[in-house]
Short mmCIF file of C-alpha atoms and ligand atoms in Angstrom, two decimals:
data_model
loop_
_atom_site.label_atom_id
_atom_site.label_comp_id
_atom_site.label_asym_id
_atom_site.label_seq_id
_atom_site.Cartn_x
_atom_site.Cartn_y
_atom_site.Cartn_z
CA MET K 1 -21.91 3.84 38.36
CA ILE K 2 -19.24 6.09 39.76
CA VAL K 3 -16.26 5.06 37.67
CA LYS K 4 -12.72 5.15 38.97
CA PRO K 5 -9.54 4.03 37.19
CA LYS K 6 -8.35 0.50 37.97
CA ILE K 7 -4.85 0.18 36.64
CA ARG K 8 -3.35 -3.29 36.27
CA GLY K 9 0.16 -3.19 34.86
CA PHE K 10 0.02 -1.61 31.42
CA ILE K 11 -3.74 -1.33 31.15
CA CYS K 12 -6.66 0.22 32.90
CA THR K 13 -9.56 -2.19 33.29
CA THR K 14 -12.20 0.52 33.60
CA ALA K 15 -13.13 3.38 31.29
CA HIS K 16 -15.16 6.52 31.79
CA PRO K 17 -17.90 7.12 29.18
CA GLU K 18 -18.25 10.87 29.74
CA GLY K 19 -14.48 11.30 29.84
CA CYS K 20 -14.00 9.37 26.60
CA LYS K 21 -16.73 11.51 25.04
CA ALA K 22 -15.06 14.74 26.12
CA ILE K 23 -11.71 13.60 24.70
CA VAL K 24 -13.28 12.58 21.38
CA ARG K 25 -15.04 15.98 21.31
CA SER K 26 -11.74 17.80 21.83
CA GLN K 27 -10.11 15.83 19.01
CA ILE K 28 -13.03 16.70 16.72
CA ASP K 29 -12.71 20.37 17.69
CA TYR K 30 -9.00 20.33 16.88
CA VAL K 31 -9.61 18.94 13.39
CA LYS K 32 -12.49 21.33 12.69
CA LYS K 33 -10.36 24.29 13.73
CA ALA K 34 -7.47 23.14 11.54
CA GLY K 35 -9.70 23.52 8.47
CA LYS K 36 -11.08 21.56 5.55
CA ILE K 37 -8.98 18.99 3.73
CA ASN K 38 -9.65 18.10 0.13
CA GLY K 39 -9.17 14.37 0.63
CA ALA K 40 -10.86 10.99 0.86
CA LYS K 41 -14.65 10.80 0.89
CA LYS K 42 -15.37 7.19 1.91
CA VAL K 43 -12.94 5.79 4.42
CA LEU K 44 -12.59 2.37 6.02
CA VAL K 45 -10.60 2.43 9.27
CA ILE K 46 -9.47 -0.96 10.58
CA GLY K 47 -8.63 -0.56 14.30
CA ALA K 48 -10.74 2.58 14.68
CA SER K 49 -11.44 2.79 18.39
CA MET K 50 -8.21 3.98 20.02
CA GLY K 51 -4.93 5.78 19.37
CA TYR K 52 -3.87 6.45 15.81
CA GLY K 53 -6.87 4.64 14.27
CA LEU K 54 -9.44 6.72 16.16
CA ALA K 55 -7.54 9.91 15.31
CA SER K 56 -7.45 8.85 11.63
CA ARG K 57 -11.20 8.37 11.67
CA ILE K 58 -11.77 11.79 13.24
CA ALA K 59 -9.37 13.49 10.80
CA ALA K 60 -11.10 11.79 7.83
CA ALA K 61 -14.61 12.64 9.01
CA TYR K 62 -14.10 16.18 10.26
CA GLY K 63 -11.20 17.20 8.00
CA CYS K 64 -12.28 15.64 4.71
CA GLY K 65 -16.02 15.38 5.49
CA ALA K 66 -15.71 11.66 4.79
CA ALA K 67 -18.16 8.88 5.48
CA THR K 68 -16.35 6.49 7.80
CA LEU K 69 -16.75 2.80 8.44
CA GLY K 70 -14.81 1.66 11.51
CA VAL K 71 -13.76 -1.85 12.47
CA ILE K 72 -13.29 -2.21 16.20
CA PHE K 73 -12.81 -5.08 18.67
CA ASP K 74 -14.39 -3.79 21.85
CA LYS K 75 -16.58 -4.86 24.73
CA PRO K 76 -19.88 -3.17 25.62
CA GLY K 77 -20.59 -2.27 29.24
CA SER K 78 -23.55 -2.91 31.51
CA SER K 79 -25.03 -1.07 34.48
CA THR K 80 -22.41 -2.70 36.73
CA LYS K 81 -19.38 -2.97 34.45
CA THR K 82 -17.73 -0.41 32.22
CA ALA K 83 -17.24 -1.01 28.51
CA SER K 84 -13.75 -0.88 26.99
CA ALA K 85 -12.53 2.64 26.27
CA GLY K 86 -12.68 1.96 22.53
CA TRP K 87 -16.39 1.20 22.85
CA TYR K 88 -17.09 4.55 24.53
CA ASN K 89 -14.86 6.39 22.05
CA THR K 90 -16.78 4.86 19.17
CA ALA K 91 -20.17 5.53 20.78
CA ALA K 92 -19.14 9.17 21.23
CA PHE K 93 -17.69 9.52 17.74
CA GLU K 94 -20.80 8.10 16.06
CA GLY K 95 -23.06 10.27 18.20
CA PHE K 96 -21.21 13.44 17.17
CA ALA K 97 -20.85 12.39 13.53
CA HIS K 98 -24.53 11.56 13.14
CA ALA K 99 -25.56 14.83 14.79
CA ASP K 100 -23.30 16.60 12.29
CA GLY K 101 -24.83 14.75 9.32
CA LEU K 102 -21.83 12.51 8.67
CA TYR K 103 -22.18 8.84 7.76
CA ALA K 104 -20.51 6.71 10.44
CA LYS K 105 -21.03 3.00 10.99
CA THR K 106 -19.06 0.47 12.94
CA ILE K 107 -18.47 -3.28 12.84
CA ASN K 108 -17.34 -4.86 16.09
CA GLY K 109 -15.31 -8.06 15.83
CA ASP K 110 -11.93 -9.58 15.09
CA ALA K 111 -10.47 -7.73 12.10
CA PHE K 112 -8.18 -10.68 11.38
CA SER K 113 -11.17 -12.95 10.65
CA SER K 114 -12.74 -13.56 7.24
CA GLU K 115 -16.24 -13.11 8.78
CA ILE K 116 -15.51 -9.50 9.64
CA LYS K 117 -13.98 -8.87 6.20
CA GLU K 118 -17.18 -10.23 4.63
CA GLN K 119 -19.40 -8.10 6.88
CA VAL K 120 -17.42 -5.00 5.94
CA ILE K 121 -17.66 -5.79 2.23
CA ASP K 122 -21.43 -6.30 2.48
CA LEU K 123 -21.86 -3.01 4.34
CA ILE K 124 -19.72 -1.08 1.85
CA LYS K 125 -21.75 -2.54 -1.03
CA LYS K 126 -25.02 -1.65 0.69
CA ASP K 127 -24.19 1.85 1.92
CA LEU K 128 -21.15 3.31 0.19
CA GLY K 129 -20.59 1.41 -3.05
CA LYS K 130 -16.82 1.78 -2.82
CA VAL K 131 -14.19 3.22 -0.48
CA ASP K 132 -11.37 5.51 -1.57
CA MET K 133 -9.17 5.13 1.51
CA ILE K 134 -8.36 2.27 3.86
CA VAL K 135 -6.50 2.95 7.10
CA TYR K 136 -4.97 -0.14 8.70
CA SER K 137 -4.20 0.67 12.34
CA LEU K 138 -4.28 -2.58 14.27
CA ALA K 139 -2.07 -3.07 17.29
CA ALA K 140 -2.86 -6.53 18.55
CA PRO K 141 -1.25 -8.97 20.95
CA ARG K 142 -2.41 -12.00 18.97
CA ARG K 143 -4.02 -13.20 15.78
CA THR K 144 -6.01 -16.33 15.04
CA THR K 145 -5.61 -17.39 11.42
CA SER K 146 -8.33 -19.17 9.39
CA ASP K 147 -6.93 -22.62 10.26
CA GLY K 148 -7.40 -21.86 13.96
CA THR K 149 -3.70 -21.27 14.78
CA VAL K 150 -3.11 -18.56 17.37
CA TYR K 151 0.01 -16.42 16.91
CA SER K 152 1.18 -14.16 19.74
CA SER K 153 3.43 -11.17 19.17
CA VAL K 154 6.36 -10.47 21.51
CA LEU K 155 8.32 -7.31 22.29
CA LYS K 156 11.84 -8.72 22.41
CA THR K 157 15.21 -8.15 20.84
CA VAL K 158 16.66 -10.13 17.96
CA ASP K 159 19.95 -12.05 18.40
CA LYS K 160 21.29 -10.63 21.64
CA GLU K 161 20.20 -9.47 25.06
CA PHE K 162 19.83 -5.72 25.59
CA THR K 163 20.03 -3.77 28.83
CA ASN K 164 19.09 -0.14 29.20
CA LYS K 165 17.26 2.29 31.43
CA THR K 166 13.55 1.95 32.00
CA ILE K 167 10.94 3.48 34.25
CA ASP K 168 8.28 2.20 36.59
CA VAL K 169 5.54 4.60 35.51
CA LYS K 170 3.65 4.07 38.77
CA THR K 171 6.49 4.90 41.17
CA GLY K 172 8.71 7.04 38.94
CA GLU K 173 11.70 4.84 39.69
CA VAL K 174 14.35 4.64 36.99
CA SER K 175 16.09 1.27 36.85
CA GLU K 176 17.57 -1.07 34.29
CA ALA K 177 15.66 -3.55 32.18
CA THR K 178 17.17 -6.46 30.34
CA ILE K 179 15.32 -7.74 27.33
CA THR K 180 15.99 -11.22 26.11
CA PRO K 181 16.10 -12.18 22.44
CA ALA K 182 13.07 -13.66 20.74
CA SER K 183 13.23 -17.18 19.35
CA GLU K 184 12.75 -17.79 15.61
CA GLU K 185 9.18 -18.94 16.33
CA GLU K 186 8.44 -15.81 18.33
CA ILE K 187 9.74 -13.59 15.53
CA PHE K 188 7.69 -15.53 13.00
CA ALA K 189 4.57 -15.13 15.17
CA THR K 190 5.19 -11.40 15.70
CA VAL K 191 5.44 -10.89 11.94
CA LYS K 192 2.19 -12.87 11.51
CA VAL K 193 0.39 -10.55 13.95
CA MET K 194 1.95 -7.15 13.26
CA GLY K 195 3.36 -7.59 9.74
CA GLY K 196 1.54 -6.94 6.49
CA GLU K 197 -0.09 -10.30 5.73
CA ASP K 198 -3.52 -9.39 7.08
CA TRP K 199 -3.32 -5.88 5.57
CA LYS K 200 -2.75 -7.43 2.14
CA ASP K 201 -5.62 -9.90 2.76
CA TRP K 202 -7.91 -6.97 3.49
CA ILE K 203 -6.95 -5.03 0.38
CA GLY K 204 -7.08 -8.17 -1.78
CA SER K 205 -10.54 -9.10 -0.44
CA LEU K 206 -11.92 -5.58 -0.90
CA LYS K 207 -10.50 -5.41 -4.43
CA ALA K 208 -11.88 -8.84 -5.38
CA ALA K 209 -15.31 -7.75 -4.13
CA GLY K 210 -15.13 -4.61 -6.29
CA VAL K 211 -15.47 -2.19 -3.39
CA ILE K 212 -12.28 -0.15 -3.85
CA GLU K 213 -12.39 3.05 -5.87
CA ASP K 214 -9.76 3.37 -8.60
CA GLY K 215 -6.93 5.55 -7.30
CA ALA K 216 -7.60 4.62 -3.67
CA VAL K 217 -4.97 5.00 -0.98
CA THR K 218 -4.24 2.64 1.89
CA VAL K 219 -1.99 3.47 4.82
CA ALA K 220 -0.59 1.46 7.74
CA TYR K 221 1.53 2.78 10.62
CA SER K 222 5.05 2.15 11.77
CA TYR K 223 7.76 3.49 14.05
CA ILE K 224 11.53 3.87 13.69
CA GLY K 225 12.79 6.03 16.57
CA PRO K 226 16.32 6.86 17.75
CA GLU K 227 19.19 4.48 18.41
CA ILE K 228 18.42 4.06 22.12
CA THR K 229 15.19 2.28 21.24
CA HIS K 230 16.47 0.37 18.18
CA PRO K 231 17.31 -2.93 19.93
CA ILE K 232 13.79 -3.13 21.38
CA TYR K 233 11.92 -1.58 18.47
CA LYS K 234 13.41 -1.07 15.01
CA ASP K 235 15.85 -3.99 15.25
CA GLY K 236 13.67 -6.06 17.59
CA SER K 237 10.88 -8.55 16.94
CA ILE K 238 8.32 -5.76 16.34
CA GLY K 239 10.77 -4.13 13.90
CA LYS K 240 10.85 -7.34 11.87
CA ALA K 241 7.07 -7.13 11.63
CA LYS K 242 7.30 -3.46 10.58
CA ASP K 243 9.88 -4.37 7.88
CA HIS K 244 7.34 -6.85 6.60
CA LEU K 245 4.64 -4.16 6.70
CA ALA K 246 6.82 -1.81 4.62
CA ALA K 247 7.59 -4.57 2.09
CA THR K 248 3.86 -5.34 1.92
CA ALA K 249 3.07 -1.72 1.01
CA LYS K 250 5.28 -2.12 -2.07
CA GLU K 251 3.67 -5.48 -2.90
CA ILE K 252 0.14 -4.09 -2.60
CA THR K 253 0.94 -1.14 -4.87
CA LYS K 254 2.56 -3.48 -7.41
CA SER K 255 0.03 -6.28 -7.40
CA ILE K 256 -3.33 -4.62 -6.71
CA ASP K 257 -4.43 -2.42 -9.58
CA GLY K 258 -5.62 1.07 -8.75
CA VAL K 259 -4.43 1.06 -5.10
CA LYS K 260 -1.42 2.87 -3.71
CA ALA K 261 -0.22 1.59 -0.33
CA TYR K 262 1.91 3.57 2.10
CA VAL K 263 3.47 3.13 5.49
CA SER K 264 3.44 6.23 7.64
CA VAL K 265 6.15 6.41 10.29
CA ASN K 266 4.50 8.11 13.25
CA LYS K 267 5.72 9.75 16.42
CA ALA K 268 6.16 7.77 19.67
CA LEU K 269 3.09 8.47 21.79
CA VAL K 270 1.35 7.08 24.82
CA THR K 271 -1.18 4.52 23.66
CA GLN K 272 -2.30 1.20 25.04
CA SER K 273 0.22 -0.54 22.80
CA SER K 274 3.31 1.60 23.41
CA ALA K 275 2.81 1.46 27.20
CA ALA K 276 3.65 -2.25 27.08
CA ILE K 277 7.07 -1.82 25.45
CA PRO K 278 10.01 -1.81 27.90
CA ILE K 279 12.29 1.29 27.80
CA VAL K 280 9.90 3.19 25.50
CA PRO K 281 7.82 4.88 28.30
CA LEU K 282 11.01 6.50 29.69
CA TYR K 283 12.01 7.63 26.21
CA ILE K 284 8.49 9.03 25.64
CA SER K 285 8.57 10.93 28.97
CA ILE K 286 11.86 12.60 28.01
CA LEU K 287 10.65 13.22 24.46
CA TYR K 288 7.44 14.85 25.73
CA LYS K 289 9.38 17.18 28.01
CA THR K 290 11.81 18.14 25.25
CA MET K 291 9.24 18.60 22.50
CA LYS K 292 6.83 20.51 24.75
CA GLU K 293 9.63 22.89 25.75
CA MET K 294 10.53 23.39 22.11
CA GLY K 295 6.87 23.94 21.14
CA LEU K 296 6.93 20.87 18.87
CA HIS K 297 4.76 18.41 20.79
CA GLU K 298 1.95 16.63 18.96
CA GLY K 299 -0.54 13.95 20.05
CA CYS K 300 -2.36 11.39 17.88
CA ILE K 301 -4.88 13.88 16.54
CA GLU K 302 -2.28 16.51 15.58
CA GLN K 303 -0.26 13.78 13.84
CA MET K 304 -3.22 12.39 11.92
CA GLN K 305 -4.59 15.80 10.95
CA ARG K 306 -1.14 16.64 9.56
CA MET K 307 -0.92 13.32 7.75
CA PHE K 308 -4.20 13.94 5.93
CA ALA K 309 -3.72 17.66 5.31
CA GLU K 310 -0.04 17.73 4.36
CA LYS K 311 1.41 14.31 3.75
CA ILE K 312 -1.35 12.53 1.80
CA TYR K 313 -3.86 15.07 0.49
CA GLY K 314 -1.72 18.22 0.45
CA ASP K 315 -0.61 20.11 -2.67
CA GLY K 316 1.70 18.05 -4.85
CA GLY K 317 0.40 14.62 -3.83
CA VAL K 318 1.69 12.11 -1.29
CA LYS K 319 4.97 13.13 0.34
CA THR K 320 7.42 10.37 1.17
CA ASP K 321 11.12 10.01 1.93
CA GLU K 322 13.59 8.27 -0.39
CA ASN K 323 12.35 4.89 0.85
CA GLY K 324 8.73 5.64 0.04
CA LEU K 325 7.77 6.16 3.71
CA ILE K 326 5.53 8.98 4.94
CA ARG K 327 7.47 10.65 7.77
CA LEU K 328 5.27 12.03 10.53
CA ASP K 329 8.18 11.44 12.90
CA ASP K 330 9.99 14.33 11.19
CA LEU K 331 9.75 16.56 14.27
CA GLU K 332 10.62 13.79 16.75
CA MET K 333 13.69 12.85 14.71
CA ARG K 334 14.91 16.42 14.21
CA LYS K 335 18.61 16.65 15.06
CA ASP K 336 18.15 19.29 17.76
CA VAL K 337 15.35 17.32 19.43
CA GLN K 338 17.30 14.08 19.41
CA GLU K 339 20.51 15.70 20.68
CA LYS K 340 18.65 17.01 23.71
CA VAL K 341 16.92 13.69 24.33
CA GLN K 342 20.19 11.73 24.05
CA ASN K 343 21.94 14.05 26.52
CA ILE K 344 19.15 13.70 29.04
CA TRP K 345 19.01 9.93 28.52
CA LYS K 346 22.68 9.55 29.48
CA ASN K 347 22.16 11.22 32.86
CA ILE K 348 18.56 10.50 33.78
CA SER K 349 17.93 8.92 37.18
CA SER K 350 15.03 8.67 39.63
CA GLU K 351 16.34 11.89 41.25
CA SER K 352 16.56 13.98 38.07
CA LEU K 353 13.41 12.56 36.52
CA GLU K 354 11.14 15.42 37.46
CA LYS K 355 13.46 18.00 35.96
CA TYR K 356 14.17 16.27 32.67
CA ALA K 357 11.17 14.04 31.94
CA ASP K 358 7.46 14.71 31.69
CA LEU K 359 6.21 11.74 33.68
CA ASP K 360 3.11 13.69 34.70
CA GLY K 361 2.33 14.28 31.04
CA TYR K 362 2.88 10.59 30.34
CA ARG K 363 0.58 9.55 33.20
CA LYS K 364 -2.07 12.08 32.18
CA ASP K 365 -2.07 10.84 28.58
CA PHE K 366 -2.30 7.26 29.85
CA SER K 367 -5.32 8.16 32.03
CA LYS K 368 -6.91 9.97 29.10
CA LEU K 369 -6.75 6.81 26.99
CA PHE K 370 -9.45 5.48 29.31
CA GLY K 371 -11.41 8.71 29.68
CA PHE K 372 -9.86 9.85 32.96
CA GLU K 373 -8.41 13.30 33.73
CA ALA K 374 -10.48 14.92 30.97
CA ASP K 375 -11.26 18.59 31.53
CA GLY K 376 -14.72 19.47 32.81
CA ILE K 377 -15.79 15.99 33.90
CA ASP K 378 -17.16 15.34 37.38
CA TYR K 379 -15.60 12.01 38.25
CA GLU K 380 -17.60 11.77 41.46
CA ALA K 381 -20.91 11.80 39.57
CA ASP K 382 -22.95 8.79 38.57
CA THR K 383 -22.50 7.95 34.90
CA ASP K 384 -24.34 5.62 32.53
CA THR K 385 -21.87 2.84 31.74
CA SER K 386 -24.23 0.88 29.49
CA ILE K 387 -24.39 3.32 26.58
CA GLY K 388 -24.57 1.79 23.11
CA ILE K 389 -22.98 2.52 19.76
CA GLU K 390 -25.77 3.89 17.54
CA SER K 391 -25.04 1.82 14.42
CA LEU K 392 -24.74 -1.38 16.46
CA SER K 393 -27.97 -1.01 18.39
P1 NAD F 401 -3.85 1.35 20.10
O1 NAD F 401 -3.69 0.21 21.03
O2 NAD F 401 -4.17 2.68 20.64
O3 NAD F 401 -4.95 1.02 19.00
C1 NAD F 401 -5.04 -0.22 18.35
C2 NAD F 401 -6.44 -0.43 17.84
O4 NAD F 401 -6.51 -1.72 17.22
C3 NAD F 401 -7.50 -0.40 18.94
O5 NAD F 401 -8.59 0.35 18.50
C4 NAD F 401 -7.85 -1.87 19.10
O6 NAD F 401 -9.16 -2.08 19.58
C5 NAD F 401 -7.70 -2.35 17.68
N1 NAD F 401 -7.58 -3.80 17.55
C6 NAD F 401 -6.66 -4.59 18.14
N2 NAD F 401 -6.88 -5.88 17.78
C7 NAD F 401 -7.94 -5.88 16.94
C8 NAD F 401 -8.63 -6.89 16.23
N3 NAD F 401 -8.26 -8.16 16.30
N4 NAD F 401 -9.69 -6.53 15.47
C9 NAD F 401 -10.08 -5.23 15.39
N5 NAD F 401 -9.46 -4.21 16.04
C10 NAD F 401 -8.39 -4.55 16.80
O7 NAD F 401 -2.51 1.38 19.25
P2 NAD F 401 -1.78 2.53 18.43
O8 NAD F 401 -0.58 2.92 19.17
O9 NAD F 401 -2.72 3.54 17.92
O10 NAD F 401 -1.26 1.64 17.21
C11 NAD F 401 -1.80 1.67 15.91
C12 NAD F 401 -0.69 1.48 14.91
O11 NAD F 401 0.22 2.58 15.02
C13 NAD F 401 0.16 0.22 15.16
O12 NAD F 401 0.54 -0.33 13.94
C14 NAD F 401 1.38 0.77 15.88
O13 NAD F 401 2.50 -0.05 15.75
C15 NAD F 401 1.53 2.09 15.14
N6 NAD F 401 2.37 3.12 15.81
C16 NAD F 401 2.20 3.43 17.14
C17 NAD F 401 3.05 4.37 17.72
C18 NAD F 401 2.91 4.73 19.18
O14 NAD F 401 3.85 5.32 19.73
N7 NAD F 401 1.81 4.45 19.82
C19 NAD F 401 4.02 5.03 16.96
C20 NAD F 401 4.14 4.73 15.62
C21 NAD F 401 3.31 3.76 15.06
#
């Protein structure tokens, strides 16, 4: 097929296999160039096919030389239909890892289900014995629990309505968005999906099955951000879920022997999940412009390489703030960065957008999530859309 992007709202319904491969390759190259990390050796990554999870897997494999087992929830392609981007990313990652002599296997299915947990446990027992790190990087719109109940997460405020600037990424028009408050049920459901319950289930199940190494580390990801985004993020329905995630880290460390659990607060970046949050894409466009100008910009792979090399496996052990959180948002939250962003935010309009925001950078990163706009790819050429993931075929 000749594959072109088909963007529908916040997602692209097509993905380019060669483009995804080239982007995975460039992430691998970045980690290799950054040097060896004396870290985890057998790593389970839950939510391994896109964004921060994929970057974690690459940093573990190519930084630490780790065997990686990835849990993904992706669709294969055919000769007439493209696979999901996560499928192509995983196919590419496994291909490179195997060629480089690294163990890499993948399980494709709903990470919230007990079936997938059992499959993972069986595979760890068979191939790895135990794991010494578990990365939990799910960003999901819904979760079906074992009794069949479906919970859907919402991106809303808590208590009161909130109006602020937003952007139509397609047209570049800056306007105002009003976000309505979530109901109690919606908050409860959001915590069910994006909170720590399933993370704790995973760690509890792995521990009970005897497949966690003593002294293992588990990490899940969160976001805090500046005041302008607080009503929709930190203090919103998703923020309630992230509070639950942070509380769960403490619970896991306390109640599961031999495991230390952390939440890493990461930088705001263009991923499939963040694109769906109102207001945030405008903030990210301004942040990109500011941080690029200041020479401080990082993408998922730079963040994850730094997390492994400096924050978790660096000299002196795991580095956290006074609340026990790993802070990879340290550069984003720097006073000088935030002062610039706040000043721009106050005055930004459709007219001044080009000068003060990096919408092109935002759009390019969005395209890259699906394998488009990668360097050196001929997008007019026929490409095989039915490629498989080695360990699944
Ligand atoms: P993403 O959408 O790029 O990746 C999410 C991954 O989870 C994908 O690989 C997806 O396939 C997988 N997934 C979703 N549902 C699944 C299921 N049921 N079973 C198995 N896999 C499933 O998202 P991301 O932005 O990388 O988010 C990962 C984590 O990082 C989230 O907790 C998010 O809140 C957090 N985070 C994101 C940002 C940001 O700006 N993007 C910033 C800080 C923290």
